Amino acid sequence: MASNEPQNLLEWQLHCVLKRASLLQYYESFIKHGECNVLQLSKAEDGKFKDVMEKVGMAKKSIHVRHFKSTLLQWAKDPGKDKHVPSYIKKSDDSTTSPAQGSLKPDTVSFSMTGKYSEVPQLKKSIQEIKTKEKEELTSYKSEKKKAHPKEDTTQKYTQSVIKDQEHHGLTGYYDELLDNTVLDKMVLDNLISRCILMIEDREEIVKPTTQRERNKVLLDILTERPYPTFHLFKDVLLESDPNNSCVQELVKRMMSTERRDEHISWQGHEIGK
């Protein structure tokens, strides 16, 4: 077995999250610093989360941090995240665990032996108790939420869904054209920052790549992750930033057409809900 393969459940869960996020290069650093408990990390406060990111060396890449956190939270909500645990992990959980895992279970005893950690067979029982408690808390939360909002506004829910789809798919529909036919890291970037659509810190990541296409890609990827309708804002900035470029102006016209179509869909959804 390779040295970088997971040796217990917590290391396997960490490996799964990093693999989903395409950030496996940080796996050894997480293990080295004893930060294997991704479920606990998903519930950590911002200060604690930031400390871990600095400890494992990910804080230097803000894009990596954002992508890791997004993937981590999605994984934590997945009820089937532990369905495919390898058989050797299940067997080894009776006798081995990482230092971080041992610290989470006060009823178990851990000791060092040639770089490995062993514990008494209470591990499975402890893991099951934690899972049961999490399930009960989730069920209770859903029940309370349902009681607090017995009559949900379906029209508002539909409209929000349309806006979310527009926000997510609006830019991606023109992604390749924007990569190849625009210059986004100069005037466009300045205007996006001045409008507070992007932050000054984002500029550092955007200007790092050596090619125009790569710089455009970083900027567009950051925009699509923003939790507000960047499609509408970006279109306006692009229109103002390069008024003499016929290719860009034609592209903006098509983007405006897409926006009008999405607004029409949203209006129809509102009428249906009445």
Coordinates of C-alpha atoms in Angstrom, one line a residue:
M1 CA 0.0 0.0 0.0
A2 CA 1.4 3.4 -1.0
S3 CA 2.4 5.7 1.9
N4 CA -0.1 8.4 0.7
E5 CA -3.1 6.1 0.7
P6 CA -5.7 6.6 3.5
Q7 CA -5.0 4.5 6.6
N8 CA -8.3 5.1 8.4
L9 CA -11.8 6.5 7.9
L10 CA -10.9 10.2 8.6
E11 CA -8.0 10.1 6.2
W12 CA -10.2 8.4 3.6
Q13 CA -12.8 11.2 4.0
L14 CA -10.1 13.8 3.7
H15 CA -8.8 12.1 0.5
C16 CA -12.4 12.1 -1.0
V17 CA -12.9 15.8 -0.4
L18 CA -9.6 16.8 -1.8
K19 CA -10.0 14.5 -4.8
R20 CA -13.4 16.0 -5.6
A21 CA -11.9 19.5 -5.4
S22 CA -8.8 18.4 -7.5
L23 CA -6.6 19.5 -4.6
L24 CA -4.9 16.3 -3.7
Q25 CA -1.5 18.1 -3.7
Y26 CA -2.4 19.2 -0.1
Y27 CA -3.3 15.7 1.2
E28 CA 0.2 15.0 2.7
S29 CA 0.2 18.5 4.4
F30 CA -3.2 17.8 6.0
I31 CA -2.0 14.5 7.3
K32 CA 1.3 15.9 8.5
H33 CA -0.4 18.6 10.6
G34 CA -3.1 16.2 12.0
E35 CA -6.0 18.0 10.3
C36 CA -7.8 15.0 8.9
N37 CA -11.3 15.6 10.4
V38 CA -13.0 17.2 7.4
L39 CA -16.5 16.8 9.0
Q40 CA -15.3 18.8 12.0
L41 CA -13.6 21.3 9.7
S42 CA -16.9 21.9 7.7
K43 CA -18.5 23.1 11.0
A44 CA -15.5 25.2 12.1
E45 CA -15.8 29.0 12.6
D46 CA -14.0 31.3 10.1
G47 CA -11.0 31.9 12.4
K48 CA -10.4 28.2 12.9
F49 CA -10.9 27.4 9.2
K50 CA -8.4 30.1 8.3
D51 CA -5.8 28.8 10.7
V52 CA -6.1 25.3 9.2
M53 CA -5.7 26.8 5.7
E54 CA -2.5 28.6 6.7
K55 CA -1.2 25.5 8.5
V56 CA -1.5 23.3 5.4
G57 CA -0.2 25.9 3.0
M58 CA -3.5 26.5 1.1
A59 CA -4.1 30.1 2.3
K60 CA -1.6 31.4 -0.3
K61 CA -4.1 30.4 -3.0
S62 CA -7.4 32.1 -2.4
I63 CA -9.0 30.3 -5.3
H64 CA -8.0 26.9 -3.9
V65 CA -9.4 27.9 -0.5
R66 CA -12.8 29.0 -2.0
H67 CA -13.0 25.8 -4.1
F68 CA -12.0 23.6 -1.2
K69 CA -14.5 25.1 1.2
S70 CA -17.3 24.9 -1.4
T71 CA -16.5 21.2 -2.1
L72 CA -16.2 20.5 1.7
L73 CA -19.6 21.9 2.5
Q74 CA -21.3 20.0 -0.4
W75 CA -19.6 16.8 0.8
A76 CA -20.7 17.3 4.4
K77 CA -24.3 17.6 3.3
D78 CA -24.1 14.4 1.2
P79 CA -26.0 11.6 3.1
G80 CA -24.2 9.0 1.0
K81 CA -20.7 10.3 1.5
D82 CA -19.5 7.1 3.4
K83 CA -21.3 4.5 1.3
H84 CA -18.2 3.4 -0.6
V85 CA -15.6 3.1 2.2
P86 CA -12.9 0.5 1.1
S87 CA -13.0 -2.8 2.9
Y88 CA -9.4 -2.4 4.2
I89 CA -10.4 0.9 5.8
K90 CA -13.4 -0.7 7.6
K91 CA -11.1 -3.4 8.9
S92 CA -8.3 -1.1 10.0
D93 CA -10.7 1.1 11.9
D94 CA -10.8 -1.5 14.7
S95 CA -7.1 -1.0 15.4
T96 CA -5.7 2.1 13.7
T97 CA -6.5 5.8 13.6
S98 CA -4.9 9.1 13.0
P99 CA -3.8 11.4 15.9
A100 CA -6.7 13.8 15.1
Q101 CA -9.2 10.9 15.1
G102 CA -8.1 9.7 18.5
S103 CA -8.4 13.1 20.0
L104 CA -12.1 13.3 19.1
K105 CA -13.0 10.2 21.1
P106 CA -12.5 10.5 24.9
D107 CA -13.5 6.9 25.5
T108 CA -10.6 5.5 23.4
V109 CA -6.9 5.1 24.2
S110 CA -4.3 5.8 21.6
F111 CA -0.5 5.2 21.7
S112 CA 2.3 5.7 19.2
M113 CA 4.0 2.6 17.7
T114 CA 6.4 2.9 14.7
G115 CA 4.6 5.9 13.3
K116 CA 1.1 4.3 13.5
Y117 CA -1.7 4.8 16.1
S118 CA -3.7 2.0 17.6
E119 CA -6.8 2.1 19.7
V120 CA -9.2 -0.3 21.4
P121 CA -12.2 -1.7 19.5
Q122 CA -14.6 1.0 20.7
L123 CA -13.9 3.1 17.6
K124 CA -16.7 1.7 15.5
K125 CA -19.2 2.3 18.3
S126 CA -18.0 5.9 18.7
I127 CA -18.3 6.6 15.0
Q128 CA -21.8 5.1 14.9
E129 CA -22.8 7.3 17.9
I130 CA -21.5 10.4 16.2
K131 CA -23.4 9.6 13.0
T132 CA -26.6 8.8 14.9
K133 CA -26.4 12.2 16.7
E134 CA -25.8 14.1 13.5
K135 CA -28.8 12.4 11.9
E136 CA -31.0 13.3 14.8
E137 CA -29.9 16.9 14.8
L138 CA -30.5 17.1 11.0
T139 CA -34.0 15.6 11.4
S140 CA -34.8 18.0 14.2
Y141 CA -33.6 21.0 12.2
K142 CA -35.7 20.1 9.2
S143 CA -38.8 19.6 11.4
E144 CA -38.4 23.0 13.0
K145 CA -37.8 24.7 9.7
K146 CA -41.0 23.1 8.3
K147 CA -43.0 24.3 11.3
A148 CA -41.6 27.8 11.0
H149 CA -42.5 28.0 7.2
P150 CA -45.7 25.9 6.7
K151 CA -46.8 27.7 3.6
E152 CA -43.8 28.4 1.3
D153 CA -44.3 30.9 -1.5
T154 CA -43.8 28.6 -4.5
T155 CA -43.8 31.6 -6.9
Q156 CA -40.9 33.2 -5.0
K157 CA -39.0 29.9 -5.0
Y158 CA -39.5 29.5 -8.7
T159 CA -38.3 33.0 -9.4
Q160 CA -35.2 32.5 -7.2
S161 CA -34.4 29.3 -9.1
V162 CA -34.6 31.1 -12.4
I163 CA -32.3 33.9 -11.2
K164 CA -29.9 31.3 -9.8
D165 CA -29.8 29.5 -13.2
Q166 CA -29.3 32.8 -15.0
E167 CA -26.5 33.7 -12.7
H168 CA -24.8 30.3 -13.1
H169 CA -25.3 29.7 -16.8
G170 CA -25.4 33.2 -18.3
L171 CA -21.6 33.6 -18.4
T172 CA -20.9 30.0 -19.1
G173 CA -22.9 30.2 -22.4
Y174 CA -20.2 32.6 -23.7
Y175 CA -17.3 31.2 -21.8
D176 CA -15.1 30.1 -24.7
E177 CA -15.7 33.3 -26.7
L178 CA -14.8 35.4 -23.7
L179 CA -11.6 33.4 -23.2
D180 CA -10.4 33.8 -26.8
N181 CA -11.8 37.2 -28.0
T182 CA -11.5 39.6 -25.0
V183 CA -8.9 41.3 -22.8
L184 CA -10.4 41.1 -19.3
D185 CA -7.4 41.8 -17.1
K186 CA -7.0 45.5 -17.9
M187 CA -9.9 48.0 -18.3
V188 CA -12.6 45.4 -17.6
L189 CA -10.9 44.3 -14.4
D190 CA -10.4 47.9 -13.2
N191 CA -14.1 48.6 -13.7
L192 CA -15.2 45.4 -12.0
I193 CA -13.1 46.3 -9.0
S194 CA -14.3 49.9 -8.9
R195 CA -17.9 48.6 -8.9
C196 CA -17.0 46.2 -6.0
I197 CA -17.9 43.2 -8.2
L198 CA -14.3 41.9 -7.7
M199 CA -11.9 42.7 -4.9
I200 CA -8.4 44.1 -5.1
E201 CA -7.2 40.7 -3.7
D202 CA -8.7 39.0 -6.8
R203 CA -6.4 41.0 -9.1
E204 CA -3.3 39.2 -7.7
E205 CA -4.7 35.8 -8.8
I206 CA -6.0 37.1 -12.1
V207 CA -2.7 38.7 -13.3
K208 CA -0.5 35.7 -12.4
P209 CA -0.9 33.6 -15.5
T210 CA 1.4 34.3 -18.4
T211 CA -1.1 34.1 -21.3
Q212 CA -4.2 36.3 -22.0
R213 CA -6.5 33.2 -22.2
E214 CA -5.4 32.0 -18.8
R215 CA -5.9 35.4 -17.2
N216 CA -9.3 35.6 -18.7
K217 CA -10.1 32.2 -17.4
V218 CA -9.2 33.0 -13.8
L219 CA -11.3 36.2 -13.9
L220 CA -14.4 34.4 -15.3
D221 CA -14.0 31.5 -12.8
I222 CA -14.0 34.0 -9.9
L223 CA -17.1 35.7 -11.3
T224 CA -19.1 32.5 -11.6
E225 CA -18.5 31.8 -8.0
R226 CA -19.9 35.1 -6.8
P227 CA -23.2 34.8 -4.9
Y228 CA -24.9 37.5 -6.9
P229 CA -26.1 38.1 -10.6
T230 CA -22.6 38.7 -12.1
F231 CA -23.9 38.1 -15.7
H232 CA -25.9 41.4 -15.7
L233 CA -23.1 43.4 -14.1
F234 CA -20.3 41.9 -16.2
K235 CA -22.2 42.6 -19.4
D236 CA -22.6 46.3 -18.6
V237 CA -18.9 46.6 -17.6
L238 CA -17.8 44.8 -20.8
L239 CA -19.9 47.2 -22.9
E240 CA -18.4 50.3 -21.3
S241 CA -14.8 49.0 -21.2
D242 CA -14.3 48.2 -24.9
P243 CA -16.7 50.4 -27.0
N244 CA -14.6 50.4 -30.2
N245 CA -14.1 46.6 -30.5
S246 CA -16.8 45.4 -32.9
C247 CA -16.3 41.7 -31.9
V248 CA -16.8 42.5 -28.2
Q249 CA -19.9 44.7 -29.0
E250 CA -21.5 42.0 -31.0
L251 CA -20.8 39.5 -28.2
V252 CA -22.4 41.9 -25.7
K253 CA -25.5 42.2 -27.9
R254 CA -26.0 38.5 -27.9
M255 CA -25.5 38.4 -24.1
M256 CA -28.2 41.1 -23.8
S257 CA -30.5 39.0 -25.9
T258 CA -29.9 36.1 -23.5
E259 CA -30.7 38.3 -20.5
R260 CA -34.0 39.5 -22.1
R261 CA -35.0 35.9 -22.7
D262 CA -34.2 34.9 -19.1
E263 CA -36.3 37.9 -17.9
H264 CA -39.2 36.7 -20.0
I265 CA -39.0 33.2 -18.6
S266 CA -38.9 34.7 -15.1
W267 CA -42.0 36.8 -15.9
Q268 CA -43.8 33.8 -17.2
G269 CA -43.0 31.9 -14.1
H270 CA -44.4 34.7 -12.0
E271 CA -47.6 34.8 -14.0
I272 CA -48.1 31.0 -13.7
G273 CA -47.7 31.2 -9.9
K274 CA -50.5 33.7 -9.6

